[in-house]
Amino acid sequence: MGAGHELGAPPTVRDRGDRGRSHRFDLVDSSYAIGLMARTTPAWREVYVRILDELIERHTSWWSASDWLTQFGPDPERASYPDFYRLLIPPDLWGDYDAPGWTANGVEPWGVQMDPIAADGMLFYKGFFLVLLGIRSLVSGDDRWNTSFEMIRDGDNSFTWTHSTIAAHLADQWRRMPKGVHCENTKIWPY
Amino acid sequence: MVATVIGERNTGVALLLAREWGLDDITSRLATAADATYEPTWDTDRGEFTWGFGLDEEHPRGQFNAIMAAAEAVTAGAWAALSTTSASNIDGEVVGVDFPTVAMRRAEWVDDELWLGTAPMNDAAVGQPTSWRVTGLADPSRWTANAFGDVPVETRVDGRDLVVETVVGAHTYAVSS
C-alpha cells in the first residue's frame, strides 16, 4: 500500500451505500465552487489557485486511485450486495456481476494495469482529473501543471504525466474506441 | 407548490443549474427547501459556512457541501462562462492577503480603478492591522488606495508592488492613480 495508508482502509463497494464519500470526488467536486468564486474576484486569484493546487496535488497521490489499486479481478463480495443494487444489475446476473464502484483492475480483456491514467479503462479517474486541472488552468492563466509530475508515487508504481499528455492520451483512447472508454472495467455509463 | 429537496447531491446540482439558467421560481423553492432541511450553519469563529445534512459529523460531508457551495457561488451564466472563457491577463492583481483572517469579497477593475471589498473572518479579528499588495502596476508610485468611511489606510511602494496597509474589517477600497 502506498503512502498515506494511515487514512484507513480503501473504500469497498459496500461503502457506496454511505453516499457522498470518496477521496477522489471530494477533490474534484470541490473545484467547481472554487472556479466560480475565483471569477467573482478576478483581481484576487491567489487563494483560489493555492486551493486548486492543493486539490490537484492530493489527486496525484496513491489515495486518489485507492479503488483501482486495491480492487483486482471480480468483486469477492458479489454474492452479498445490498438489495438496492438490484436496480442496476441484470436479474439473471445477480451474484455474478460487479456493482458500480468496483473498478475491477485486471479483468479481461485488459489485464492488470497499475497506472490509472494509462489504463484502458478508468475513464472517470482521468476524465474528472482533467476537469480539475482544467478549472485550475482557467482560473490561474498559467501552465504550472504542464510540467512533468509524478502520480501514485508507490515505488515501481510511479507514473509521469502532464496536463496535456493526460488529455492527449484520453483523446487517443476515444479515437481508438468510439463506443466509449470503460469507466470501471467492463462498464460504460450513459452519463 | 410545496418546496422539497430531492437528495443532497441532486438538490445541489438542481439549484446550481436553476441559478445558472435564471429559473428564479425553481431556485427559490429549492433554496427554501435546502435551508429547511440541510442544516445551513455558520461557524462564526472560523468564518465558515457549511451544510450539516443531518449527518452529525465533525467535518461536514465533502461532496455534498462541494456541490451546494457551487450552487451558492453560481450566478446566471457563470458556469458556462467558466468553461468558455479563460482567465484574463490582469495588470494589477491583489496578492499577499492574510486569508482567512481577511477575505476579498470584491476585487475587480472598474473604469481604471481597482475596487476591493474585504470581509473579516470573525468579530475578534476586526480592527487588527493587516496589509496586502497590488502587483503588476506599471508604476506603483503613481497609485494610492482610499477607503470608504472611517477606515485607516496607507500605501507605500515596495519594489514593483503597491503595499496597502489597513485594518481588518468589512471595508471597501478604491485603488486609483
Short mmCIF file of C-alpha atoms in Angstrom, two decimals:
data_model
loop_
_atom_site.label_atom_id
_atom_site.label_comp_id
_atom_site.label_asym_id
_atom_site.label_seq_id
_atom_site.Cartn_x
_atom_site.Cartn_y
_atom_site.Cartn_z
CA MET A 1 0.00 0.00 0.00
CA GLY A 2 1.26 3.43 -0.84
CA ALA A 3 1.97 6.45 1.27
CA GLY A 4 -0.90 7.78 3.29
CA HIS A 5 -2.38 4.42 4.32
CA GLU A 6 -2.87 5.82 7.80
CA LEU A 7 -6.05 7.36 6.42
CA GLY A 8 -7.75 3.97 6.83
CA ALA A 9 -8.92 1.18 4.59
CA PRO A 10 -9.63 1.92 0.95
CA PRO A 11 -13.33 2.10 0.09
CA THR A 12 -15.25 -1.01 -0.81
CA VAL A 13 -18.31 -1.31 -2.95
CA ARG A 14 -20.38 -1.57 0.20
CA ASP A 15 -19.20 1.92 1.13
CA ARG A 16 -21.23 3.17 -1.80
CA GLY A 17 -24.24 2.74 0.41
CA ASP A 18 -22.85 5.58 2.55
CA ARG A 19 -23.36 8.24 -0.03
CA GLY A 20 -21.05 11.12 -0.77
CA ARG A 21 -17.81 9.55 0.38
CA SER A 22 -14.87 9.29 -1.99
CA HIS A 23 -11.35 10.58 -1.63
CA ARG A 24 -11.23 11.44 -5.29
CA PHE A 25 -14.59 13.11 -5.70
CA ASP A 26 -14.09 15.20 -2.57
CA LEU A 27 -11.24 16.78 -4.52
CA VAL A 28 -12.85 17.15 -7.93
CA ASP A 29 -16.26 18.31 -6.73
CA SER A 30 -14.67 20.98 -4.56
CA SER A 31 -13.13 22.59 -7.61
CA TYR A 32 -16.48 23.66 -9.07
CA ALA A 33 -17.19 26.24 -6.37
CA ILE A 34 -13.58 27.37 -6.34
CA GLY A 35 -13.70 28.12 -10.06
CA LEU A 36 -16.93 30.05 -9.72
CA MET A 37 -15.79 32.02 -6.68
CA ALA A 38 -12.50 32.93 -8.34
CA ARG A 39 -14.37 34.54 -11.20
CA THR A 40 -16.24 36.82 -8.76
CA THR A 41 -12.94 38.40 -7.70
CA PRO A 42 -10.92 38.45 -10.91
CA ALA A 43 -8.23 40.67 -9.38
CA TRP A 44 -7.73 38.29 -6.41
CA ARG A 45 -6.93 34.78 -7.51
CA GLU A 46 -4.03 33.64 -5.38
CA VAL A 47 -6.08 31.91 -2.69
CA TYR A 48 -8.14 30.04 -5.25
CA VAL A 49 -5.09 28.94 -7.22
CA ARG A 50 -3.49 27.77 -3.98
CA ILE A 51 -6.55 25.70 -3.06
CA LEU A 52 -6.76 24.21 -6.56
CA ASP A 53 -3.07 23.32 -6.44
CA GLU A 54 -3.63 21.55 -3.13
CA LEU A 55 -6.57 19.62 -4.59
CA ILE A 56 -4.50 18.62 -7.63
CA GLU A 57 -1.51 17.65 -5.51
CA ARG A 58 -3.71 15.29 -3.50
CA HIS A 59 -5.15 13.88 -6.72
CA THR A 60 -1.67 12.78 -7.75
CA SER A 61 -1.33 10.60 -4.63
CA TRP A 62 -1.93 6.87 -4.15
CA TRP A 63 -5.16 7.60 -2.32
CA SER A 64 -6.73 9.24 -5.35
CA ALA A 65 -6.74 5.82 -7.01
CA SER A 66 -7.16 3.63 -3.95
CA ASP A 67 -10.09 1.82 -5.58
CA TRP A 68 -8.16 1.00 -8.76
CA LEU A 69 -5.08 -0.06 -6.82
CA THR A 70 -6.89 -2.45 -4.46
CA GLN A 71 -9.88 -3.81 -6.35
CA PHE A 72 -8.40 -6.55 -8.54
CA GLY A 73 -10.45 -9.04 -10.52
CA PRO A 74 -14.12 -9.72 -9.82
CA ASP A 75 -15.56 -8.37 -6.58
CA PRO A 76 -15.37 -11.15 -3.95
CA GLU A 77 -18.50 -9.69 -2.33
CA ARG A 78 -20.65 -10.08 -5.42
CA ALA A 79 -22.89 -12.58 -3.66
CA SER A 80 -23.66 -10.29 -0.74
CA TYR A 81 -24.53 -6.94 -2.30
CA PRO A 82 -27.24 -4.84 -0.67
CA ASP A 83 -30.63 -5.14 -2.33
CA PHE A 84 -30.55 -1.63 -3.79
CA TYR A 85 -28.04 -2.84 -6.38
CA ARG A 86 -30.81 -4.94 -7.94
CA LEU A 87 -31.85 -1.72 -9.69
CA LEU A 88 -28.55 -1.72 -11.59
CA ILE A 89 -27.62 -5.38 -12.04
CA PRO A 90 -29.37 -7.59 -14.64
CA PRO A 91 -31.55 -10.08 -12.72
CA ASP A 92 -30.05 -13.15 -14.37
CA LEU A 93 -26.54 -11.99 -13.42
CA TRP A 94 -27.31 -11.20 -9.76
CA GLY A 95 -24.44 -12.64 -7.72
CA ASP A 96 -22.17 -12.88 -10.76
CA TYR A 97 -21.78 -9.22 -11.68
CA ASP A 98 -19.71 -6.35 -10.29
CA ALA A 99 -21.67 -3.45 -8.85
CA PRO A 100 -20.86 0.17 -9.68
CA GLY A 101 -17.92 1.17 -7.54
CA TRP A 102 -15.86 -1.95 -8.20
CA THR A 103 -13.19 -0.91 -10.68
CA ALA A 104 -12.06 -4.50 -11.41
CA ASN A 105 -8.43 -3.84 -12.29
CA GLY A 106 -7.06 -6.84 -14.15
CA VAL A 107 -10.20 -8.37 -15.61
CA GLU A 108 -10.32 -9.38 -19.27
CA PRO A 109 -9.64 -8.03 -21.77
CA TRP A 110 -7.19 -5.61 -20.18
CA GLY A 111 -5.14 -7.40 -17.56
CA VAL A 112 -3.62 -5.68 -14.56
CA GLN A 113 -2.70 -2.05 -15.34
CA MET A 114 -1.33 -0.15 -12.37
CA ASP A 115 -1.29 3.32 -13.93
CA PRO A 116 -4.89 4.57 -13.63
CA ILE A 117 -4.33 7.09 -16.40
CA ALA A 118 -2.58 4.85 -18.89
CA ALA A 119 -5.12 2.10 -18.19
CA ASP A 120 -7.52 1.21 -20.97
CA GLY A 121 -10.41 1.71 -18.54
CA MET A 122 -10.71 4.04 -15.54
CA LEU A 123 -12.24 6.79 -17.66
CA PHE A 124 -13.74 8.58 -14.67
CA TYR A 125 -10.36 8.88 -12.98
CA LYS A 126 -8.59 10.63 -15.84
CA GLY A 127 -11.69 12.47 -17.08
CA PHE A 128 -12.51 14.15 -13.79
CA PHE A 129 -8.83 14.81 -13.12
CA LEU A 130 -8.78 16.73 -16.40
CA VAL A 131 -11.78 18.74 -15.18
CA LEU A 132 -9.84 19.64 -12.03
CA LEU A 133 -6.72 20.53 -13.99
CA GLY A 134 -8.81 22.47 -16.49
CA ILE A 135 -10.54 24.58 -13.85
CA ARG A 136 -7.16 25.38 -12.35
CA SER A 137 -5.90 26.43 -15.76
CA LEU A 138 -8.98 28.58 -16.42
CA VAL A 139 -8.59 30.34 -13.07
CA SER A 140 -4.86 30.86 -12.96
CA GLY A 141 -3.91 31.62 -16.52
CA ASP A 142 -0.53 29.93 -16.03
CA ASP A 143 0.66 26.49 -17.01
CA ARG A 144 2.13 25.02 -13.83
CA TRP A 145 0.72 21.51 -14.32
CA ASN A 146 2.12 21.22 -17.83
CA THR A 147 5.49 20.44 -16.35
CA SER A 148 6.01 16.76 -15.57
CA PHE A 149 4.72 15.49 -12.24
CA GLU A 150 4.69 12.08 -10.59
CA MET A 151 1.48 10.23 -9.87
CA ILE A 152 0.72 7.43 -7.37
CA ARG A 153 4.35 7.54 -6.14
CA ASP A 154 4.43 3.98 -4.78
CA GLY A 155 7.84 2.56 -5.71
CA ASP A 156 7.65 1.00 -9.15
CA ASN A 157 4.11 2.22 -9.42
CA SER A 158 5.08 5.83 -10.06
CA PHE A 159 4.00 7.41 -13.29
CA THR A 160 4.92 10.67 -15.01
CA TRP A 161 2.28 12.85 -16.65
CA THR A 162 1.42 16.43 -17.54
CA HIS A 163 -1.97 18.10 -18.03
CA SER A 164 -1.52 17.97 -21.80
CA THR A 165 -0.25 14.39 -22.00
CA ILE A 166 -3.23 13.15 -19.97
CA ALA A 167 -5.61 14.99 -22.29
CA ALA A 168 -3.83 13.70 -25.38
CA HIS A 169 -3.87 10.14 -24.04
CA LEU A 170 -7.59 10.27 -23.32
CA ALA A 171 -8.33 11.80 -26.72
CA ASP A 172 -6.38 8.97 -28.34
CA GLN A 173 -8.33 6.40 -26.33
CA TRP A 174 -11.60 7.87 -27.58
CA ARG A 175 -10.34 7.79 -31.15
CA ARG A 176 -9.48 4.12 -30.79
CA MET A 177 -12.75 3.25 -29.02
CA PRO A 178 -15.62 5.36 -30.41
CA LYS A 179 -18.15 3.33 -28.38
CA GLY A 180 -16.53 4.74 -25.26
CA VAL A 181 -13.77 4.12 -22.76
CA HIS A 182 -14.58 1.81 -19.85
CA CYS A 183 -15.25 3.82 -16.71
CA GLU A 184 -14.88 0.95 -14.31
CA ASN A 185 -13.56 -2.05 -16.22
CA THR A 186 -16.24 -3.57 -18.49
CA LYS A 187 -18.67 -0.71 -17.75
CA ILE A 188 -19.53 2.29 -19.92
CA TRP A 189 -22.05 4.65 -18.36
CA PRO A 190 -24.54 6.83 -20.28
CA TYR A 191 -23.53 9.83 -18.15
CA MET B 1 -46.25 24.45 -4.86
CA VAL B 2 -44.60 22.92 -1.81
CA ALA B 3 -40.83 23.15 -1.80
CA THR B 4 -38.93 19.93 -1.35
CA VAL B 5 -35.40 18.61 -1.56
CA ILE B 6 -34.51 15.80 -3.96
CA GLY B 7 -31.47 14.28 -2.27
CA GLU B 8 -28.31 16.01 -1.12
CA ARG B 9 -26.38 15.91 -4.36
CA ASN B 10 -29.35 16.24 -6.71
CA THR B 11 -30.64 19.25 -4.80
CA GLY B 12 -27.28 20.95 -5.13
CA VAL B 13 -26.98 20.18 -8.83
CA ALA B 14 -30.56 21.31 -9.48
CA LEU B 15 -30.04 24.52 -7.53
CA LEU B 16 -26.81 25.22 -9.41
CA LEU B 17 -28.50 24.73 -12.77
CA ALA B 18 -31.59 26.72 -11.77
CA ARG B 19 -29.41 29.69 -10.89
CA GLU B 20 -27.22 29.17 -13.96
CA TRP B 21 -30.29 29.27 -16.19
CA GLY B 22 -32.03 32.09 -14.33
CA LEU B 23 -35.00 29.95 -13.26
CA ASP B 24 -35.93 32.12 -10.30
CA ASP B 25 -39.02 30.25 -9.13
CA ILE B 26 -37.27 26.88 -9.05
CA THR B 27 -34.25 28.49 -7.43
CA SER B 28 -36.39 29.97 -4.69
CA ARG B 29 -38.20 26.73 -3.95
CA LEU B 30 -35.05 24.62 -3.90
CA ALA B 31 -33.19 27.13 -1.75
CA THR B 32 -36.07 27.32 0.71
CA ALA B 33 -36.25 23.55 0.95
CA ALA B 34 -32.49 23.21 1.38
CA ASP B 35 -32.45 25.83 4.10
CA ALA B 36 -35.21 23.99 5.94
CA THR B 37 -33.75 20.52 5.53
CA TYR B 38 -29.98 20.51 5.20
CA GLU B 39 -28.81 22.45 8.27
CA PRO B 40 -27.12 25.57 6.85
CA THR B 41 -24.61 26.53 9.54
CA TRP B 42 -22.32 29.49 10.13
CA ASP B 43 -19.20 28.85 12.21
CA THR B 44 -18.74 32.45 13.26
CA ASP B 45 -15.30 31.83 14.79
CA ARG B 46 -13.82 30.24 11.68
CA GLY B 47 -15.89 32.32 9.29
CA GLU B 48 -17.06 29.19 7.54
CA PHE B 49 -20.47 28.33 6.16
CA THR B 50 -21.35 24.66 5.69
CA TRP B 51 -24.32 22.32 5.47
CA GLY B 52 -24.74 19.56 8.04
CA PHE B 53 -27.24 17.44 6.07
CA GLY B 54 -28.41 15.86 9.30
CA LEU B 55 -25.32 13.67 9.39
CA ASP B 56 -23.97 14.85 12.77
CA GLU B 57 -20.36 14.70 11.57
CA GLU B 58 -17.35 16.59 12.92
CA HIS B 59 -16.32 17.53 9.39
CA PRO B 60 -19.19 18.43 7.05
CA ARG B 61 -19.62 15.87 4.24
CA GLY B 62 -17.28 16.93 1.45
CA GLN B 63 -19.03 16.12 -1.78
CA PHE B 64 -22.46 17.29 -0.67
CA ASN B 65 -21.02 20.57 0.60
CA ALA B 66 -18.92 20.98 -2.53
CA ILE B 67 -21.96 20.87 -4.78
CA MET B 68 -24.00 23.15 -2.51
CA ALA B 69 -21.10 25.59 -2.39
CA ALA B 70 -21.04 25.70 -6.17
CA ALA B 71 -24.78 26.29 -6.16
CA GLU B 72 -24.28 29.19 -3.75
CA ALA B 73 -21.47 30.69 -5.81
CA VAL B 74 -23.04 30.47 -9.25
CA THR B 75 -24.88 33.32 -10.94
CA ALA B 76 -26.79 33.28 -14.21
CA GLY B 77 -24.49 32.09 -16.96
CA ALA B 78 -21.42 31.86 -14.72
CA TRP B 79 -20.92 28.11 -15.07
CA ALA B 80 -20.97 28.28 -18.86
CA ALA B 81 -18.68 31.31 -18.77
CA LEU B 82 -16.21 29.42 -16.59
CA SER B 83 -15.80 26.78 -19.25
CA THR B 84 -15.79 29.08 -22.26
CA THR B 85 -13.59 31.97 -21.15
CA SER B 86 -10.05 31.95 -19.89
CA ALA B 87 -8.65 33.93 -17.03
CA SER B 88 -7.92 37.38 -18.28
CA ASN B 89 -4.49 38.92 -18.05
CA ILE B 90 -4.78 41.43 -15.25
CA ASP B 91 -2.33 44.29 -15.00
CA GLY B 92 -2.97 44.90 -11.31
CA GLU B 93 -3.75 41.97 -9.03
CA VAL B 94 -4.08 41.64 -5.26
CA VAL B 95 -1.64 39.26 -3.55
CA GLY B 96 -0.50 38.62 -0.02
CA VAL B 97 -3.93 38.81 1.61
CA ASP B 98 -3.88 37.38 5.13
CA PHE B 99 -6.53 34.79 4.30
CA PRO B 100 -8.57 33.51 6.12
CA THR B 101 -8.32 36.39 8.60
CA VAL B 102 -9.27 38.61 5.66
CA ALA B 103 -11.11 37.59 2.51
CA MET B 104 -11.78 39.65 -0.58
CA ARG B 105 -15.47 39.79 -1.41
CA ARG B 106 -14.80 42.10 -4.31
CA ALA B 107 -11.65 42.55 -6.37
CA GLU B 108 -12.25 43.89 -9.85
CA TRP B 109 -11.21 46.67 -12.16
CA VAL B 110 -13.89 49.26 -12.96
CA ASP B 111 -13.05 52.24 -15.16
CA ASP B 112 -9.32 52.09 -14.44
CA GLU B 113 -9.86 51.77 -10.70
CA LEU B 114 -9.32 48.62 -8.68
CA TRP B 115 -12.31 48.12 -6.38
CA LEU B 116 -11.78 45.94 -3.35
CA GLY B 117 -14.19 44.75 -0.68
CA THR B 118 -12.95 42.91 2.38
CA ALA B 119 -14.62 40.63 4.92
CA PRO B 120 -13.23 39.65 8.34
CA MET B 121 -13.00 36.02 9.44
CA ASN B 122 -14.74 36.85 12.74
CA ASP B 123 -15.51 39.73 15.08
CA ALA B 124 -12.33 39.20 17.09
CA ALA B 125 -10.21 39.94 14.04
CA VAL B 126 -11.89 43.27 13.30
CA GLY B 127 -9.55 46.20 13.79
CA GLN B 128 -6.33 44.19 13.66
CA PRO B 129 -3.62 45.58 11.37
CA THR B 130 -3.37 43.88 8.02
CA SER B 131 -1.90 44.53 4.60
CA TRP B 132 -1.79 43.25 1.08
CA ARG B 133 -0.06 44.09 -2.15
CA VAL B 134 -1.21 45.15 -5.58
CA THR B 135 1.22 43.70 -8.06
CA GLY B 136 1.53 44.24 -11.78
CA LEU B 137 1.02 48.01 -11.83
CA ALA B 138 3.21 49.70 -14.45
CA ASP B 139 4.36 52.38 -12.00
CA PRO B 140 3.12 51.69 -8.45
CA SER B 141 4.39 55.07 -7.20
CA ARG B 142 1.55 56.72 -9.14
CA TRP B 143 -1.13 54.71 -7.33
CA THR B 144 -2.83 55.05 -3.97
CA ALA B 145 -5.69 53.45 -2.07
CA ASN B 146 -8.68 55.16 -0.49
CA ALA B 147 -11.15 53.57 1.85
CA PHE B 148 -14.82 54.43 2.20
CA GLY B 149 -15.81 55.51 5.71
CA ASP B 150 -13.61 55.95 8.74
CA VAL B 151 -11.05 53.30 7.88
CA PRO B 152 -7.30 53.87 8.28
CA VAL B 153 -5.37 53.09 5.11
CA GLU B 154 -1.89 53.93 3.96
CA THR B 155 0.08 52.94 0.90
CA ARG B 156 3.75 52.59 0.12
CA VAL B 157 5.82 51.19 -2.71
CA ASP B 158 7.93 48.09 -2.16
CA GLY B 159 9.81 47.03 -5.24
CA ARG B 160 7.30 46.73 -8.07
CA ASP B 161 4.30 46.45 -5.72
CA LEU B 162 1.94 48.89 -4.07
CA VAL B 163 1.54 47.85 -0.42
CA VAL B 164 -1.81 48.68 1.19
CA GLU B 165 -1.77 48.84 5.00
CA THR B 166 -5.11 48.99 6.77
CA VAL B 167 -7.18 47.12 9.37
CA VAL B 168 -9.31 44.00 9.24
CA GLY B 169 -13.00 44.59 8.67
CA ALA B 170 -15.81 44.78 6.19
CA HIS B 171 -14.45 47.65 4.17
CA THR B 172 -14.45 48.98 0.61
CA TYR B 173 -11.38 50.43 -1.11
CA ALA B 174 -10.63 52.03 -4.43
CA VAL B 175 -7.08 51.83 -5.76
CA SER B 176 -6.52 54.52 -8.31
CA SER B 177 -3.81 56.61 -9.96
#
